[in-house]
Structure formats: C-alpha cells, structure tokens
XYZ file of C-alpha atoms in Angstrom:
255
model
C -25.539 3.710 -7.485
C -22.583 4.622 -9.684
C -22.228 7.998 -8.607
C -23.071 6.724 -4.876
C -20.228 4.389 -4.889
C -17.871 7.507 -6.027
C -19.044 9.591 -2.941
C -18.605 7.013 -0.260
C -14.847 5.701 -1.746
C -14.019 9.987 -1.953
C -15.134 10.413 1.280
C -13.382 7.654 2.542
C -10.345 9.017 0.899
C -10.381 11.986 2.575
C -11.346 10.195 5.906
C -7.754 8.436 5.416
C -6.386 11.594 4.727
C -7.220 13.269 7.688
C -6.684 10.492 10.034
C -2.769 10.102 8.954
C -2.112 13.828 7.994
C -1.762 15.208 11.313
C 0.610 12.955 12.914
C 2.591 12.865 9.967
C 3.443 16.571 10.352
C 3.923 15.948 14.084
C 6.196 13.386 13.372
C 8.214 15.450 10.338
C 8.091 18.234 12.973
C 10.326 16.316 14.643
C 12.677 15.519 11.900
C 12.275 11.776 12.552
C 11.185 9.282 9.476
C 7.500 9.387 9.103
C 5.739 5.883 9.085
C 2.720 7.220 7.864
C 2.536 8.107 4.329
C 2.506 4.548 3.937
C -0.063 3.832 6.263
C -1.891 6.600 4.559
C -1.525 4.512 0.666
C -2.593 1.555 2.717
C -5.701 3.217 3.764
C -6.310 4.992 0.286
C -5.741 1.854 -1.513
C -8.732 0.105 0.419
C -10.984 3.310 0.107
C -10.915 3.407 -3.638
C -12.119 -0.884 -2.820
C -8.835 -2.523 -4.048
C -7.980 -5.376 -1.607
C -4.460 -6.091 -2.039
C -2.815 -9.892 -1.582
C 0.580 -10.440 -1.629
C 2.858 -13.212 -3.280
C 6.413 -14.152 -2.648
C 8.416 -12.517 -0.096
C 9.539 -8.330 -0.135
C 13.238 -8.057 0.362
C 13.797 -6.747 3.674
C 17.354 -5.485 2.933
C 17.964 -2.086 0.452
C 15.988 -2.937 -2.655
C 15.493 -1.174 -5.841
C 12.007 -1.935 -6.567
C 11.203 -2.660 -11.034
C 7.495 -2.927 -11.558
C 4.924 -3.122 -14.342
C 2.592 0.330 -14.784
C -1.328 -0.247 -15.283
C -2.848 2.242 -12.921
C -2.413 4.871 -10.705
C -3.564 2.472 -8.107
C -0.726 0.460 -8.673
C 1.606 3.271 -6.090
C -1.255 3.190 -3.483
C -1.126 -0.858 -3.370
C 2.935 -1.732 -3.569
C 3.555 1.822 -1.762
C 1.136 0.278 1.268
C 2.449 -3.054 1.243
C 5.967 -2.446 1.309
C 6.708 1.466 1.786
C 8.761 2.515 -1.077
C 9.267 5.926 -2.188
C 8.623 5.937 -6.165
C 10.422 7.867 -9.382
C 7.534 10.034 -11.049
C 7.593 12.289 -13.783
C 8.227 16.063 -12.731
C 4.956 17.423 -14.205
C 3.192 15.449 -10.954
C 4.976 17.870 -8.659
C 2.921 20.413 -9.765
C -0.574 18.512 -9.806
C -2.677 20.037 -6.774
C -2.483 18.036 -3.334
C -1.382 15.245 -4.931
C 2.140 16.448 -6.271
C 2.480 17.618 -2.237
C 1.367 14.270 -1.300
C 3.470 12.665 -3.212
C 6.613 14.766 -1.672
C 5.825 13.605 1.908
C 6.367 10.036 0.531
C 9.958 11.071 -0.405
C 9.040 11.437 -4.265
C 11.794 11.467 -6.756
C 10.498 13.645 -9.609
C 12.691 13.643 -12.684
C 12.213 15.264 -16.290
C 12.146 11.839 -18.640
C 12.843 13.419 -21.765
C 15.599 15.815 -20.804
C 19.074 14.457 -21.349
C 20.719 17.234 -20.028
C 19.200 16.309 -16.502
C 20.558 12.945 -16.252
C 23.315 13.055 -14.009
C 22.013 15.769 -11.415
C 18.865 12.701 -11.720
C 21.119 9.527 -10.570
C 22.723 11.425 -8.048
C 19.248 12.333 -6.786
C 18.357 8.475 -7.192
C 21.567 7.392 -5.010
C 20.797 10.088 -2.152
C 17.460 8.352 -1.931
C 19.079 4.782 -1.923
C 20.999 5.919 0.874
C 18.271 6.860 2.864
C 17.409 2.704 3.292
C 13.891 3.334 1.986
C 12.895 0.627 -0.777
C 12.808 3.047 -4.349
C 10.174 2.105 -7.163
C 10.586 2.767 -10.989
C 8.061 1.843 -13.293
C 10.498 1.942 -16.530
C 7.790 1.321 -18.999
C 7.349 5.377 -18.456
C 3.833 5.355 -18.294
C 0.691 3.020 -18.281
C -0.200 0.544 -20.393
C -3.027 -1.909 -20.526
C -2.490 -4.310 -19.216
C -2.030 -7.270 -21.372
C 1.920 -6.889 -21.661
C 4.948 -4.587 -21.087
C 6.154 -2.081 -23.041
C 9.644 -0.896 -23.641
C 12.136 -0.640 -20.767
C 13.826 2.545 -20.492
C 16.943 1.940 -18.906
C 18.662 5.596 -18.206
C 18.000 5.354 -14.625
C 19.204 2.016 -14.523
C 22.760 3.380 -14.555
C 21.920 4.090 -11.097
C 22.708 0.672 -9.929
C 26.223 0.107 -11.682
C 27.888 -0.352 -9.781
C 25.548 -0.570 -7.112
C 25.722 2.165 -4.205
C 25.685 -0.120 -1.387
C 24.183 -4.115 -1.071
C 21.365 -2.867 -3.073
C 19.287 -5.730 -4.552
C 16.875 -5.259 -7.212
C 13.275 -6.883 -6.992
C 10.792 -7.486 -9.993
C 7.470 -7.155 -9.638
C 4.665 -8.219 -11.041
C 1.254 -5.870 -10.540
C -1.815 -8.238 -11.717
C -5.205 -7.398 -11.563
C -6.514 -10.162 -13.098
C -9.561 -10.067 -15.020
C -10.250 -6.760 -13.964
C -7.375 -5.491 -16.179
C -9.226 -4.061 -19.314
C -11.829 -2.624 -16.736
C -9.223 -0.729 -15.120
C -6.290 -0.172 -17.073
C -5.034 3.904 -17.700
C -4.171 3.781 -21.590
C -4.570 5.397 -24.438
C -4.756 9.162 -23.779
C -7.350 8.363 -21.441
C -7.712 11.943 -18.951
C -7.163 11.218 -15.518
C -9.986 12.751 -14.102
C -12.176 10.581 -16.146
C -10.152 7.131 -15.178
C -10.164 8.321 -11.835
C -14.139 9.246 -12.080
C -14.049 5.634 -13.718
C -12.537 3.562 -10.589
C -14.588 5.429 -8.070
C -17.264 4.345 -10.010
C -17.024 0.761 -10.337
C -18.942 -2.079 -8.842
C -17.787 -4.270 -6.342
C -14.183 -4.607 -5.111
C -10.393 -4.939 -6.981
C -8.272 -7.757 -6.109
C -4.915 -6.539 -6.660
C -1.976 -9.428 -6.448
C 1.661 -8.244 -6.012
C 3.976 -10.831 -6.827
C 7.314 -10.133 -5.385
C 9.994 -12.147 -7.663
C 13.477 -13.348 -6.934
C 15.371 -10.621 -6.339
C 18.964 -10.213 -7.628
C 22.168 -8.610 -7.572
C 22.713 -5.690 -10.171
C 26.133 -6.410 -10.421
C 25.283 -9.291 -12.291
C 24.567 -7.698 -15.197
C 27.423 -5.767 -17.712
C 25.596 -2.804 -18.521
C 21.962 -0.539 -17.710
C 20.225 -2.238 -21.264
C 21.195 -5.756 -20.188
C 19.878 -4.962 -16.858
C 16.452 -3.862 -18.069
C 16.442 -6.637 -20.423
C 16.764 -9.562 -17.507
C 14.076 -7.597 -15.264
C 11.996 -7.233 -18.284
C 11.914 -10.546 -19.051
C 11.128 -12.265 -15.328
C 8.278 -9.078 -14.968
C 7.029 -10.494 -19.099
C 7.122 -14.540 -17.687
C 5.063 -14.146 -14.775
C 2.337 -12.312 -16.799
C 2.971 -15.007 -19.570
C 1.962 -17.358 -16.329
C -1.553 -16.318 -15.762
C -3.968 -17.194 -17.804
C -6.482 -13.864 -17.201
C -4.178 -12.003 -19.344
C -2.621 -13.001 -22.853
C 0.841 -13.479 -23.644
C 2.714 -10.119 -23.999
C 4.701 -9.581 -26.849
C 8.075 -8.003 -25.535
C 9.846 -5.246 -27.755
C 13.786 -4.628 -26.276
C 14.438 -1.649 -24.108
C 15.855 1.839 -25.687
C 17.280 4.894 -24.652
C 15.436 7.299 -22.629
C-alpha cells in the first residue's frame, strides 16, 4: 500500500504539473504576471495529501513574509495560500526541474555562506520587493524538527532597514501538529529518501498556517534586533500548542 500511495500522490503531481504548465508559458509569453505557479503549489500541496487550514489574516499590502522551516512542504502550503516568491539557497537552482520550477515562481537564490555576495543579494531582495509579490525567508537556513527554532540569521534582514517602500513584515507560524516528528527534514536526512518518506505515508497532513500580527520593520534599531522580535512571536506561538514542546530559543548570529 506504501509504495501504492507514492504512485498515485506522483502521479497526481505530475497531473498538477501539466494542467498549470501550459498556460503559465502562455501567460509569461505574454510578459504579463503569471497567476499560476501558485495555483500550481496549491495543487502540489494537496497531491502529496497535505490539507492546508489557515489562521489569522495574510497581509494584503507588501509583506515580507518570516517563517519557521520543517519541510519542503512547508513552500508548497504558504506558497499556495498566499503566493509568495521565497529566498532559497543557490545550490537549488541547479537541482533538475525543480530548480526551473522554482524560477517560474520568481525564486531568489542566494549563496548563504558567501560574504562577499551580500550586497549584489539585498539589492536582488529589494528588486523583488518592488515587484509587490509577498517574499518568504526561512532564516533558520535550513530544516529543523520541528519541536523549536533554531538560530535566526539576520544578514538578509538588512534588507528591510530602512524599509524599501510600506513593507510590513509577517511571522509565521508552520505547525503540523502531531505529525511533526513523522515528517520533519532533519538531521542529514537525503531528500530523496524524505521525499520517498512523505509520498509514502498513510492518511492525510493537516498543515495550519498561522499568520501573526504583522509589523513595521522600522520599529526595530538594527537587522539582529529585528530577527530577535520575529523570533520570539514565531518561538510563542509554538510554545502555545501543546502537540509540540517548548522550544528552547538560542539568539540569532551572523550569517
């Protein structure tokens, strides 16, 4: 049944692909803004059987999206429900179809651990805020599992001071609930095997985004104090659900 359950959510996959790829290319034929990469996650979200509710309210202005990292389904979920091109590490734009995949989302790929890159990066990061598409980072940097955050890195932060434009930044919280340790991407784990692992697994994922208050960057004196304040409201409404324990938060460094 296991390996059933992989064929039918891969085919369906590729049934979602199909149905949005064409008109996509129709539509970026004609140089206008494609709705349907997001209509695409939507659809590839459900195919994989995550069923996605939503809590709070999505800023409907220019928002700078600051979410928790547990699994790769996390971009298919918040990229379906609200549209936002995401900041990914470089070395996805050269995975097969889904580095290309991930460009026709508008995909800003960056090189973490290079210093020297940093400023060509923000500028990057501010022509995308001017294109009024909502922009995800996950600052942790990569997964974890689950049960808390790990350090903020707040280079890219330096984005938002001052901010380009009426930019607001939203927290949010990525909760799987019990289902956490099942699915969580952690610990060297290969993809192909976590991937080979979701496909897999019985029954369906409830996946909760919880959109928190969002605020004004300008608030906040400096990129570190900025990660710290979104770190903490992501850490409290974790700390609020009983289905995972109380994360233990260590302060944001340098990137």
């Amino acid at each position: 049944m296991a390996r059933l359950r992989r064929i039918t959510r891969t085919g369906a996959l590729a049934a979602s692909l199909l149905f949005c790829l064409i008109p996509h290319l129709f539509w970026r034929a004609a140089h206008a803004r494609s709705p349907w990469p997001r209509r695409f996650l939507g659809l590839a979200a459900r195919s994989v059987g995550a069923r996605v509710a939503i809590e709070g309210h999505p800023f409907q202005g220019d928002s700078f999206i600051i979410a928790n990292h547990v699994s790769w389904v996390d971009i298919l979920a918040l990229g379906g429900a609200t549209g936002t091109a995401f900041v990914a590490h470089d070395g996805i734009a050269g995975w097969p179809i889904i580095g290309w995949l991930a460009a026709q989302n508008n995909t800003l790929f960056v090189a973490r651990n290079r210093r020297g890159a940093l400023s060509s990066q923000l500028e990057a990061l501010r022509a995308a805020l001017a294109g009024h598409q909502p922009v995800t980072l996950f600052p942790e940097g990569t997964t974890s599992d689950g049960t808390g955050l790990l350090p903020f890195k707040p280079s890219l932060l330096a984005v938002l001071l001052p901010p380009p434009r009426s930019v607001r930044i939203q927290p949010v919280h990525i909760d799987y609930g019990t289902a956490t340790p099942e699915i969580a991407w952690h610990s060297g784990e290969p993809a192909g095997a976590n991937v080979k692992r979701l496909l897999e697994r019985k029954g369906r994922l409830d996946v909760t985004l919880r959109f928190l208050e969002p605020f004004d960057p300008a608030i906040c004196p400096d990129r570190k104090a900025l990660a710290t304040m979104t770190q903490e409201r992501i850490a409290a409404s974790i700390a609020s659900f009983p289905s995972q324990p109380r994360p233990c938060i260590a302060g944001p460094h340098e990137s």
